[in-house]
Short mmCIF file of C-alpha atoms (C1' of nucleotides) in Angstrom, two decimals:
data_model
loop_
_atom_site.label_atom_id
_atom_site.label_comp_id
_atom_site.label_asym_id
_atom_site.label_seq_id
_atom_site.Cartn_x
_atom_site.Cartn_y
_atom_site.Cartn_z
CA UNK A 1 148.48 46.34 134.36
CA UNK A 2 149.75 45.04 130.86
CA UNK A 3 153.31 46.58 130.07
CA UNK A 4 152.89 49.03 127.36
CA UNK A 5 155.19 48.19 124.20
CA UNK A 6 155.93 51.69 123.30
CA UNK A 7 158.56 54.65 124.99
CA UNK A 8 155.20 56.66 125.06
CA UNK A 9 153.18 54.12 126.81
CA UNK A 10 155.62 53.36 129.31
CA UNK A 11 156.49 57.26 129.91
CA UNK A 12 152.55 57.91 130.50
CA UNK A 13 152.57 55.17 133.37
CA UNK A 14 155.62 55.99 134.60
CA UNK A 15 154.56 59.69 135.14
CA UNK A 16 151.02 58.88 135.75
CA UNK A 17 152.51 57.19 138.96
CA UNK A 18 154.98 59.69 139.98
CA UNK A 19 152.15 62.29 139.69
CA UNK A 20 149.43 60.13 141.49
CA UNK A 21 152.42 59.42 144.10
CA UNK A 22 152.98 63.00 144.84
CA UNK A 23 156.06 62.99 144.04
CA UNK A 24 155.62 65.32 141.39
CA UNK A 25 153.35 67.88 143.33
CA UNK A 26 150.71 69.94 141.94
CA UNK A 27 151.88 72.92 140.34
CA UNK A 28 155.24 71.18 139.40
CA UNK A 29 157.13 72.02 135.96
CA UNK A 30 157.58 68.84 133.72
CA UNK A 31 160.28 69.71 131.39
CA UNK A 32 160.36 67.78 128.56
CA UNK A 33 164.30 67.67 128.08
CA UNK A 34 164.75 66.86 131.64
CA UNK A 35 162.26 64.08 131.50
CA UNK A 36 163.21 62.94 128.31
CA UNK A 37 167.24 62.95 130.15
CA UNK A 38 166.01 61.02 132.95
CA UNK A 39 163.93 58.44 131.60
CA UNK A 40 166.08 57.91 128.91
CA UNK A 41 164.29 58.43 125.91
CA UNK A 42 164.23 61.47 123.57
CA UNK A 43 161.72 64.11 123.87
CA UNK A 44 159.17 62.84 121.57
CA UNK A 45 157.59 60.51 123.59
CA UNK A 46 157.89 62.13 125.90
CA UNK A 47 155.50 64.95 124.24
CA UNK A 48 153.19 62.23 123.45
CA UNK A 49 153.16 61.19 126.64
CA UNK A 50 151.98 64.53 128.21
CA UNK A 51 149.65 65.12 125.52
CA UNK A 52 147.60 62.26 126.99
CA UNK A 53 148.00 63.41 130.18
CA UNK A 54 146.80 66.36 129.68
CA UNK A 55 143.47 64.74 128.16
CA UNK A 56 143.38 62.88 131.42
CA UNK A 57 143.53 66.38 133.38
CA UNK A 58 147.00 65.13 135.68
CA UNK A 59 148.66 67.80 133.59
CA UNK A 60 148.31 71.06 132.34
CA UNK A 61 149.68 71.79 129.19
CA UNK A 62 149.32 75.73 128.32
CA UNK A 63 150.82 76.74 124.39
CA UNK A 64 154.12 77.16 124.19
CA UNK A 65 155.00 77.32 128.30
CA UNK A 66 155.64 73.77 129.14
CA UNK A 67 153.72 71.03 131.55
CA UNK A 68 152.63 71.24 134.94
CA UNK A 69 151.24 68.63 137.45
CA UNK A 70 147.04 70.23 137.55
CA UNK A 71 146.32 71.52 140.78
CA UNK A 72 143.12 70.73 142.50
CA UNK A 73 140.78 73.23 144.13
CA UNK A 74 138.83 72.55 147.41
CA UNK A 75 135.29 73.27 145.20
CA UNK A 76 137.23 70.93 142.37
CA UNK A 77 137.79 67.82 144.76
CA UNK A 78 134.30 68.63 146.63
CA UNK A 79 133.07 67.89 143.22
CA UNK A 80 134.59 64.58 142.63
CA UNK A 81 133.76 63.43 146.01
CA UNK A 82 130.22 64.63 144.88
CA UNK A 83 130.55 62.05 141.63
CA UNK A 84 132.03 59.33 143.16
CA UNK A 85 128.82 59.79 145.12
CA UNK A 86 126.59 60.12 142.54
CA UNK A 87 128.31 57.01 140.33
CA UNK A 88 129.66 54.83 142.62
CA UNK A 89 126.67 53.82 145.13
CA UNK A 90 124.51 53.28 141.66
CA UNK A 91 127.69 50.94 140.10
CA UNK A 92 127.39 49.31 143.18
CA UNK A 93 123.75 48.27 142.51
CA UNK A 94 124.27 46.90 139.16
CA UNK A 95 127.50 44.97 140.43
CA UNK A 96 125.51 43.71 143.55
CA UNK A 97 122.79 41.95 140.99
CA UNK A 98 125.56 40.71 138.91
CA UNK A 99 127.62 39.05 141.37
CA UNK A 100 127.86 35.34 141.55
CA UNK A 101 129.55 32.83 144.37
CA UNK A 102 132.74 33.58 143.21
CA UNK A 103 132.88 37.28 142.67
CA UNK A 104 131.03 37.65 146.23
CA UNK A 105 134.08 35.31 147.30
CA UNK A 106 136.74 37.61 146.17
CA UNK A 107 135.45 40.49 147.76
CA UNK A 108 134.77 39.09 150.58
CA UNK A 109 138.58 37.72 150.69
CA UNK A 110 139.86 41.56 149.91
CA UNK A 111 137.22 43.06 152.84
CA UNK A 112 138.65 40.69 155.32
CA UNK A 113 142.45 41.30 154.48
CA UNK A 114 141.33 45.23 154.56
CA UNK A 115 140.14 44.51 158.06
CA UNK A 116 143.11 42.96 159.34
CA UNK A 117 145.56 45.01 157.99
CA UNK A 118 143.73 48.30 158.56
CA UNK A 119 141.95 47.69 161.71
CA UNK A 120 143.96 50.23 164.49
CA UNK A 121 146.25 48.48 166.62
CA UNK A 122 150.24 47.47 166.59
CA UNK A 123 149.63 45.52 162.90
CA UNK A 124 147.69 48.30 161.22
CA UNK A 125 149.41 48.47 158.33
CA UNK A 126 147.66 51.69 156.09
CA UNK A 127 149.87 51.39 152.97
CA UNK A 128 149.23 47.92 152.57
CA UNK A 129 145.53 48.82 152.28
CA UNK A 130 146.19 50.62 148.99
CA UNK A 131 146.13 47.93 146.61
CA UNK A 132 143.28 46.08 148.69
CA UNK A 133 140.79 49.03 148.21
CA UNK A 134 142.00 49.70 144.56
CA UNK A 135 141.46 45.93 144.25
CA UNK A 136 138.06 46.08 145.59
CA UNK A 137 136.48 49.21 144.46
CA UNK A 138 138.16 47.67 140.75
CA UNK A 139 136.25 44.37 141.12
CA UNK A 140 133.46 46.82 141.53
CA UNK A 141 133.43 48.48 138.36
CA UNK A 142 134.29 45.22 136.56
CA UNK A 143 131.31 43.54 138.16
CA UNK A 144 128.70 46.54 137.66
CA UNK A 145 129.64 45.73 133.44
CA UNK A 146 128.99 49.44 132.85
CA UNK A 147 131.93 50.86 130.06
CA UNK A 148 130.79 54.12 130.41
CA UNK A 149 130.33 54.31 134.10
CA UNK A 150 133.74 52.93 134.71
CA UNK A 151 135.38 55.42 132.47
CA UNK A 152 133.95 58.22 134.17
CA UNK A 153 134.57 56.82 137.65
CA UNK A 154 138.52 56.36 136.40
CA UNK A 155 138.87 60.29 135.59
CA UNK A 156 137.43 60.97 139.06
CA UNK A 157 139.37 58.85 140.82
CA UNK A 158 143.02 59.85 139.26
CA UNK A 159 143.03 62.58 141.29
CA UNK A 160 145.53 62.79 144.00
CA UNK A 161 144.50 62.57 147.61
CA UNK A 162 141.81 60.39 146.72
CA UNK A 163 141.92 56.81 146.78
CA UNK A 164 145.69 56.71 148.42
CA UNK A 165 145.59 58.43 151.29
CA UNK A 166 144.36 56.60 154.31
CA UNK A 167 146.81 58.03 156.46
CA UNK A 168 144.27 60.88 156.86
CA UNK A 169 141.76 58.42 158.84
CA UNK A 170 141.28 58.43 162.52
CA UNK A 171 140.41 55.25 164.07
CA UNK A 172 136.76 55.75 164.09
CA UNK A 173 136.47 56.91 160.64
CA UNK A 174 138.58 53.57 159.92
CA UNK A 175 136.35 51.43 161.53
CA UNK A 176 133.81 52.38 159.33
CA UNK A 177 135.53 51.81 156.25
CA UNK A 178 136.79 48.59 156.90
CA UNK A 179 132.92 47.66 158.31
CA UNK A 180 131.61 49.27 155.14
CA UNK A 181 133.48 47.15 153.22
CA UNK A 182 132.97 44.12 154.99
CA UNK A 183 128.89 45.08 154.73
CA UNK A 184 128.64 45.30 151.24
CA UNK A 185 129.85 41.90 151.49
CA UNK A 186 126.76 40.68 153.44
CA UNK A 187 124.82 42.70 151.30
CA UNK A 188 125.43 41.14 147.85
CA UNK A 189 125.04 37.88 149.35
CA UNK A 190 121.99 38.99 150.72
CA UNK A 191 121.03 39.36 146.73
CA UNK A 192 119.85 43.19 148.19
CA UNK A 193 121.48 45.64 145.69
CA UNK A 194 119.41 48.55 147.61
CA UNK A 195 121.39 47.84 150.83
CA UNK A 196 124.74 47.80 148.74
CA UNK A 197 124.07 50.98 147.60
CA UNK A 198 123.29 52.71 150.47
CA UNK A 199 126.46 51.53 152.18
CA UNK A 200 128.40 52.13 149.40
CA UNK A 201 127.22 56.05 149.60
CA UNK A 202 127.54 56.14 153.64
CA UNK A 203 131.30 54.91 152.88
CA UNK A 204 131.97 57.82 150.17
CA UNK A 205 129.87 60.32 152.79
CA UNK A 206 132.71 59.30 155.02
CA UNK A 207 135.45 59.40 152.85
CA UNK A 208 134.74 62.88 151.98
CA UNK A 209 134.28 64.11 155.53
CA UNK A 210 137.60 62.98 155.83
CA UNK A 211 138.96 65.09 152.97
CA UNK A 212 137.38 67.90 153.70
CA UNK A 213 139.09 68.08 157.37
CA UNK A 214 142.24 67.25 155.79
CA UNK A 215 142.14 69.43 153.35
CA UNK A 216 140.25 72.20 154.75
CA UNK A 217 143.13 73.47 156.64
CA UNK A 218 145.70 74.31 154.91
CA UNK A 219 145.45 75.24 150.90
CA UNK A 220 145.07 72.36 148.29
CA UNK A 221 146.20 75.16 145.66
CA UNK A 222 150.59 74.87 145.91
CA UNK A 223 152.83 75.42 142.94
CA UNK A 224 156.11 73.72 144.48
CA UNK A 225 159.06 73.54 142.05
CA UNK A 226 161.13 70.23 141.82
CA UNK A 227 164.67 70.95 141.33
CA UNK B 1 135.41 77.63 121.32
CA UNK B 2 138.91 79.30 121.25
CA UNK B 3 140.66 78.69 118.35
CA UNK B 4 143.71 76.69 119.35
CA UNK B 5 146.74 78.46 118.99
CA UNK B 6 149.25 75.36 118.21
CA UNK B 7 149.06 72.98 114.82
CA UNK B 8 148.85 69.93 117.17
CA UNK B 9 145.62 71.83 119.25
CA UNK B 10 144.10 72.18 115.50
CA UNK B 11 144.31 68.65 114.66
CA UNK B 12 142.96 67.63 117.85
CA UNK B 13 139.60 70.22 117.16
CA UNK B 14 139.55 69.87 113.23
CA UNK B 15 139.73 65.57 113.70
CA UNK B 16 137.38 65.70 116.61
CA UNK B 17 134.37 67.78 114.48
CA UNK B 18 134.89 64.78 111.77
CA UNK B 19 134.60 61.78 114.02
CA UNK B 20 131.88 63.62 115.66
CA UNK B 21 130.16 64.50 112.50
CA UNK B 22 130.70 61.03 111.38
CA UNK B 23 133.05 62.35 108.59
CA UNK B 24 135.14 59.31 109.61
CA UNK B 25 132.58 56.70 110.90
CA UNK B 26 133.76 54.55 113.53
CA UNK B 27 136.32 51.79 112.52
CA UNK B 28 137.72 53.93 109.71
CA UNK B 29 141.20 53.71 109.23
CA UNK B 30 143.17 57.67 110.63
CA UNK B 31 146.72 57.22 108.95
CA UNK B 32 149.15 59.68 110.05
CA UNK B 33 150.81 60.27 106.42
CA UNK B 34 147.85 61.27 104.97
CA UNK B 35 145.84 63.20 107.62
CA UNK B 36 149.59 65.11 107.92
CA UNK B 37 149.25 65.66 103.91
CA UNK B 38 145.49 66.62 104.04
CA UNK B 39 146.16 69.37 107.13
CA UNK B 40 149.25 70.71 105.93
CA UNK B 41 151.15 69.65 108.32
CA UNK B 42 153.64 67.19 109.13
CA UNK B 43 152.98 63.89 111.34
CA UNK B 44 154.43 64.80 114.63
CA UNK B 45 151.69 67.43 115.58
CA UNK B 46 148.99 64.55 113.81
CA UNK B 47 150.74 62.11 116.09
CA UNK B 48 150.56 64.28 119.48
CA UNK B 49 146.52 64.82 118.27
CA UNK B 50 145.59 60.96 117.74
CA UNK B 51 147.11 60.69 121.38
CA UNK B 52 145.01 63.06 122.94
CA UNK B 53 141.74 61.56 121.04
CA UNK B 54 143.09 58.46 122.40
CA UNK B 55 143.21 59.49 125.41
CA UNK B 56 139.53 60.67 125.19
CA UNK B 57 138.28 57.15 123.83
CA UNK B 58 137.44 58.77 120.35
CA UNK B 59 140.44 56.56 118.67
CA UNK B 60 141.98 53.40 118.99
CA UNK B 61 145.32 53.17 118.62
CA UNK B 62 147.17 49.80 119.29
CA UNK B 63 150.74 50.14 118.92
CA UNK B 64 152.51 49.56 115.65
CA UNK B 65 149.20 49.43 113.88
CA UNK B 66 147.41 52.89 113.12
CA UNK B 67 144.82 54.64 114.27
CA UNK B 68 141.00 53.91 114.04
CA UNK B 69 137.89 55.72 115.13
CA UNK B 70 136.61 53.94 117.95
CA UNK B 71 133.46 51.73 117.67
CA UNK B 72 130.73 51.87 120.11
CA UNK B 73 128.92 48.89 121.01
CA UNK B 74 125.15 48.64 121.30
CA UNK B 75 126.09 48.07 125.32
CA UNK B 76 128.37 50.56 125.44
CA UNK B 77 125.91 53.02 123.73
CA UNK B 78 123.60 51.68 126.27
CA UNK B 79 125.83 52.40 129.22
CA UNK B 80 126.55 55.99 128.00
CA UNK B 81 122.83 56.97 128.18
CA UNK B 82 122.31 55.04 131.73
CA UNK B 83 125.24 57.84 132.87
CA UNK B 84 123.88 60.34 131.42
CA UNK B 85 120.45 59.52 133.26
CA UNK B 86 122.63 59.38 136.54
CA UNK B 87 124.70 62.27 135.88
CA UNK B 88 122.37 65.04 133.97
CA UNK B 89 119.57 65.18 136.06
CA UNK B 90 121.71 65.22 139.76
CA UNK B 91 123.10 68.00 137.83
CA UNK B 92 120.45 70.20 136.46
CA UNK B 93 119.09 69.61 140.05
CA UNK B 94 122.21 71.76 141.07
CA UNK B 95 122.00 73.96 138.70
CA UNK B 96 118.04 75.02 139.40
CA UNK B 97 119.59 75.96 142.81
CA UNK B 98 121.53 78.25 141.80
CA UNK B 99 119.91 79.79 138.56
CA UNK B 100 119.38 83.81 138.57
CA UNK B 101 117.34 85.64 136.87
CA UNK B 102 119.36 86.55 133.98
CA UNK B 103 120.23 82.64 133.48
CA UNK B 104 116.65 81.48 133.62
CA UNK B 105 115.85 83.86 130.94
CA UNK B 106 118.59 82.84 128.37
CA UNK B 107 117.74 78.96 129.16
CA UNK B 108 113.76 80.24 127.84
CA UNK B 109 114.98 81.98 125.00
CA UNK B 110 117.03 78.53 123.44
CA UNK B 111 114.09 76.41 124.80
CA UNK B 112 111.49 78.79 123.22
CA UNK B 113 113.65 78.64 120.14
CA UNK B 114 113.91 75.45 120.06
CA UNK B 115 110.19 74.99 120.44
CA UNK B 116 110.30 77.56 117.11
CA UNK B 117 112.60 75.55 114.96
CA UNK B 118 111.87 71.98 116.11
CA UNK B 119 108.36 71.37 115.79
CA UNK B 120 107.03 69.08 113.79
CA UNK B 121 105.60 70.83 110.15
CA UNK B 122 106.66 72.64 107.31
CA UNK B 123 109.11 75.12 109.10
CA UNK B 124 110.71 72.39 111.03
CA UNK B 125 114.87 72.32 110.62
CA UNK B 126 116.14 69.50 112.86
CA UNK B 127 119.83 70.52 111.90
CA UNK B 128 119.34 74.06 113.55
CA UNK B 129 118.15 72.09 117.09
CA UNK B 130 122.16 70.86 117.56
CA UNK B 131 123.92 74.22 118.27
CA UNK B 132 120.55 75.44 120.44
CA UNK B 133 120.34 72.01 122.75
CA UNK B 134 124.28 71.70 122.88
CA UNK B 135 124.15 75.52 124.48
CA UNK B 136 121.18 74.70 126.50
CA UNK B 137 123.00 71.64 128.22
CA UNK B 138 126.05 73.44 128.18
CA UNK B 139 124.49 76.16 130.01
CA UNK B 140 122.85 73.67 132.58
CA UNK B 141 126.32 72.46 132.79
CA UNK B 142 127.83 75.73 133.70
CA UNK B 143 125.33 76.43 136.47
CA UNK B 144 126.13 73.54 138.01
CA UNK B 145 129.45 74.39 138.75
CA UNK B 146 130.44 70.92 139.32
CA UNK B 147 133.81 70.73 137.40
CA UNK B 148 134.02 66.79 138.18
CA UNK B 149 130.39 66.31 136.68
CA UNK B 150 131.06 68.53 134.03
CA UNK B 151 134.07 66.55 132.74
CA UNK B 152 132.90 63.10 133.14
CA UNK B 153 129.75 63.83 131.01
CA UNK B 154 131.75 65.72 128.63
CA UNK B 155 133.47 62.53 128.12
CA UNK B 156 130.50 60.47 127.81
CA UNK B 157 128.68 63.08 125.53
CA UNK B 158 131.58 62.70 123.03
CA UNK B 159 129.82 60.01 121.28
CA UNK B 160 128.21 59.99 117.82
CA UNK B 161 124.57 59.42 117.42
CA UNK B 162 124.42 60.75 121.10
CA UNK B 163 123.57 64.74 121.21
CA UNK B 164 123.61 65.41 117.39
CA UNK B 165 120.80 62.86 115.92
CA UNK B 166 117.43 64.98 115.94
CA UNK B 167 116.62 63.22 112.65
CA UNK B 168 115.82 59.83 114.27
CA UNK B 169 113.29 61.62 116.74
CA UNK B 170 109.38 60.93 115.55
CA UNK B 171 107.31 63.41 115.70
CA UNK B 172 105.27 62.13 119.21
CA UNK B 173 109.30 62.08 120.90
CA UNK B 174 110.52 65.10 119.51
CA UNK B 175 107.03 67.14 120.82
CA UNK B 176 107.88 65.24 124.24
CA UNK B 177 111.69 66.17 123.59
CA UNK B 178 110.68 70.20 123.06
CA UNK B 179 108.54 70.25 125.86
CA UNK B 180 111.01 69.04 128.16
CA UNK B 181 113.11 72.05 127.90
CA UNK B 182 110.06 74.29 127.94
CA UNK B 183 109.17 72.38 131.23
CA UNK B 184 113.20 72.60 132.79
CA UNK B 185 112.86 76.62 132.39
CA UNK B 186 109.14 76.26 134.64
CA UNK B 187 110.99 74.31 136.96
CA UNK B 188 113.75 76.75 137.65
CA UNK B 189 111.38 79.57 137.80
CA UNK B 190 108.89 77.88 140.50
CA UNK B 191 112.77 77.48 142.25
CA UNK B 192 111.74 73.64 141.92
CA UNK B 193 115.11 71.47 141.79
CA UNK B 194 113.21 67.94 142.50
CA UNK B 195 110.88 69.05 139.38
CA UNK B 196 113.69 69.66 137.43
CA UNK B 197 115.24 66.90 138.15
CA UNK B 198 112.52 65.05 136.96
CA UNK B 199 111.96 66.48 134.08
CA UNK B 200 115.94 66.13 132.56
CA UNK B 201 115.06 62.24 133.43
CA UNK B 202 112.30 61.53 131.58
CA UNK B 203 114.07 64.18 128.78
CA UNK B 204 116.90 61.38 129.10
CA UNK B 205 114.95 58.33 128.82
CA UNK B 206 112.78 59.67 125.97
CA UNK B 207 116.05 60.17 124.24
CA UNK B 208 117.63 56.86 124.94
CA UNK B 209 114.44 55.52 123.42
CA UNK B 210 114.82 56.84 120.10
CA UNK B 211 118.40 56.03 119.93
CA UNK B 212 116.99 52.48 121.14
CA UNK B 213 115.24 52.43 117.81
CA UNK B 214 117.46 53.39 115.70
CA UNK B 215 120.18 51.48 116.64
CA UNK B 216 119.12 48.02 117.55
CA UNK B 217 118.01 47.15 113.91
CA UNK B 218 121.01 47.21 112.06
CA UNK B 219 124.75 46.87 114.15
CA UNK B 220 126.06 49.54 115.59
CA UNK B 221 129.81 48.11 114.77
CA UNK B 222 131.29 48.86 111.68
CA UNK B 223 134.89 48.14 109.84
CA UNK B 224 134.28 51.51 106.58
CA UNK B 225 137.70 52.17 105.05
CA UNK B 226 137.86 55.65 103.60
CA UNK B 227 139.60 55.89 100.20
"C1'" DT C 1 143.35 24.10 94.79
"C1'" DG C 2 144.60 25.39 99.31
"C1'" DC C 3 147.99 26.46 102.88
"C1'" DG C 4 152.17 28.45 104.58
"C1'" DC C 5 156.50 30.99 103.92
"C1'" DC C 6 158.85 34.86 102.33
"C1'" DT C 7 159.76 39.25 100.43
"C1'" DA C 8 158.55 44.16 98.95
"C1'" DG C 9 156.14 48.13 100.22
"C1'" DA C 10 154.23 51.05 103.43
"C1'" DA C 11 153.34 52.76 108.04
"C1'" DT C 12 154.54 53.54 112.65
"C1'" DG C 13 158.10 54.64 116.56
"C1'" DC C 14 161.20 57.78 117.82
"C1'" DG C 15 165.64 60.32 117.70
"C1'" DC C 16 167.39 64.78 116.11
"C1'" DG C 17 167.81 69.66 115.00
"C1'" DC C 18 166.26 74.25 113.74
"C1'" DA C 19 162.91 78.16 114.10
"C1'" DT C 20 160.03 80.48 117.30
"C1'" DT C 21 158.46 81.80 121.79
"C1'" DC C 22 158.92 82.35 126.49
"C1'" DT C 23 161.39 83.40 130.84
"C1'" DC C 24 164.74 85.50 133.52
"C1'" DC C 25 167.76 89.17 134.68
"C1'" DG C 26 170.38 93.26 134.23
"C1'" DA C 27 170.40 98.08 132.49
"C1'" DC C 28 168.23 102.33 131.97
"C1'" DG C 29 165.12 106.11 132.96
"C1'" DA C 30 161.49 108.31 135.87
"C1'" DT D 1 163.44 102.54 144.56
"C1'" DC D 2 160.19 101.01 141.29
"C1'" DG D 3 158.80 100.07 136.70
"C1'" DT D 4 159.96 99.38 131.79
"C1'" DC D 5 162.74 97.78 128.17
"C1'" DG D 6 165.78 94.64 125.91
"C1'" DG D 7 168.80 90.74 125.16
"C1'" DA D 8 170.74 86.08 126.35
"C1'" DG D 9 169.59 81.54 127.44
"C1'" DA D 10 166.51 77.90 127.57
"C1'" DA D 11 162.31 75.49 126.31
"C1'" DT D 12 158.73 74.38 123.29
"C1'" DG D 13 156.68 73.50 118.36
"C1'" DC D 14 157.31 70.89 114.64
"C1'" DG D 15 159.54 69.25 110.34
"C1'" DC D 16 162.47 65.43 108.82
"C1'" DG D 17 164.55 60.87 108.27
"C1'" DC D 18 165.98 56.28 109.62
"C1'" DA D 19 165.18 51.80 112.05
"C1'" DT D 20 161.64 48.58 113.12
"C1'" DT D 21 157.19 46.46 112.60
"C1'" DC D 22 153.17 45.39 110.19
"C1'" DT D 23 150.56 44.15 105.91
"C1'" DA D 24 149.79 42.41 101.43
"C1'" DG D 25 150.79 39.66 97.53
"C1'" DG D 26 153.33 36.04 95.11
"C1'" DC D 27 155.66 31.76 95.09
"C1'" DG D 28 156.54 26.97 96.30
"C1'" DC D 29 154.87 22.76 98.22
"C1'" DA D 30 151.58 19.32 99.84
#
DNA sequence: TGCGCCTAGAATGCGCGCATTCTCCGACGA
DNA sequence: TCGTCGGAGAATGCGCGCATTCTAGGCGCA
């Protein structure tokens, strides 16, 4: 990502990350003169800053009572999952009749490298596969040359939990992934944008059953302090 | 909506309507100085407010040189409707299963309404159709209870000549248009989601061809200044 | 006449400080 | 003991001004 020029566009990465990272937890105060203190800048960036995030939905920004980190219900992130459904397998459709030598190439590349790195065993490496799936679900949406459909997809996705946590995944639901991957491969050199679509949807469909028994336990709703 | 209760919240609502109404048509130039002269107020709460539109794709704002109203191209236009088509009829799918009683009547009063004001002949007021199809989407919207769906197409709805142009409608697509909604309300009531579903598609694709027409003679890009 | 450099003016970026509002906590009364 | 009231401290809202960057227009030179 291109370094932003400005204190504000640099403070809105920097805390985009540090919420998307968990390390600022949902529910979490972001003072502005603490922030400001820390990142070394004064506080009017800063504001700027969480103005935009707060158009993004990372942050809540009530009148007068400061920032928080948004917290996301279980309906809330059933509903993304539900989008990503709805937008993703399509995107994939458009990208798979777009795709030339190259681009299949290149995801084929990032789908193998998922599979070694992910696949269970001593090696499995699951923070390595981060940047591989952003990677490939990014080529994606760059492929699928849909402006609208990739801003959409880009407020779903910055959503914490989603995206970044494979630790979640069992083996078998791993498996899957990796093989889902590596079959939407075969199917855009196959030319067959119907089969990329339905394997994109079986890989969401899998996804979210993995949320949902993640999350399902224990609350999603928390409103942890950070001092 | 609730009036905001901050100066910045005001800018973001009172600049919004105008880029929206096409007030400021896309490319125009949004100086701080003077939009903090012309409000009353001074540039910091303009500032936070071009942010937030910013960061909801209604402005431009490189840094170090002002803020624009965004420009749309034909293919992004085209991209916004082809979500919409995805997005709106999955949704007022959802929303048909779970419609009451009392909901299905308020969505036949707009529709009927609507039916009253927009058809073609002397009595016809195509201005008086925005507010009643805004609140019967909206109301779709709501039923859905889909927060993810409800916020990506809020995003892509924030587009002019999308949502508020009943003027380029002829008369055979804005009968078709009316009906639509008359036919949405009779598939709630037969409890039909599928038929509803069906319906808000073809209600989409008749709208994207109008806007089809209207658009593709002349550019859709434009570079107005506004002094 | 056309091209490039340079300077004046204006606009943005952001630090700073005061007025207002909110939050927290202790005192008072039921 | 619980609930209400009130004040001190802290945080936000926003106006203001300076440093930096961009833009426009004029001048010199080829």
């Amino acid at each position: 990502m291109a370094r932003a020029v400005t204190s504000a566009g640099r403070v809105v990465e920097i805390l985009r990350e540090l919420i998307l990272d968990n390390t600022f937890p949902p529910g979490a105060r972001l003072a502005e003169t603490e922030l400001a203190e820390q990142l070394g800048v004064s506080r009017t960036p800063v504001r700027e800053a969480l103005r935009q995030l707060a158009a993004e939905a990372l942050v809540e920004l009530p009148p007068n009572r400061g920032a928080r980190v948004a917290s996301w219900s279980l309906d809330e992130l059933e509903s993304v999952f539900e989008l990503r459904a709805t937008l993703e397998p399509r995107l994939t459709g458009m990208a798979a009749a777009r795709a030339g030598e190259a681009d299949i190439a290149e995801l084929d590349e990032l789908a193998t490298r998922m599979l070694a790195v992910g696949s269970p065993g001593p090696d499995q490496d699951r923070d390595a596969l981060v940047p591989l799936n952003t990677a490939f679900h990014g080529k994606l949406v760059r492929l699928a040359d849909a402006p609208a459909f990739a801003a959409a997809l880009a407020g779903a996705v910055r959503t914490p939990l989603i995206m970044r946590n494979f630790h979640a995944y069992d083996d078998a639901s791993m498996r899957r992934s990796l093989a889902h991957h590596i079959e939407i491969v075969a199917a855009f050199r196959a030319g067959d944008p119907q089969w990329a679509t339905a394997v994109m949807t079986a890989h969401l469909r899998n996804a979210r059953a993995v949320m949902l028994r993640t999350v399902a336990p224990h609350s999603v709703q928390r409103d942890e302090q950070t001092h």
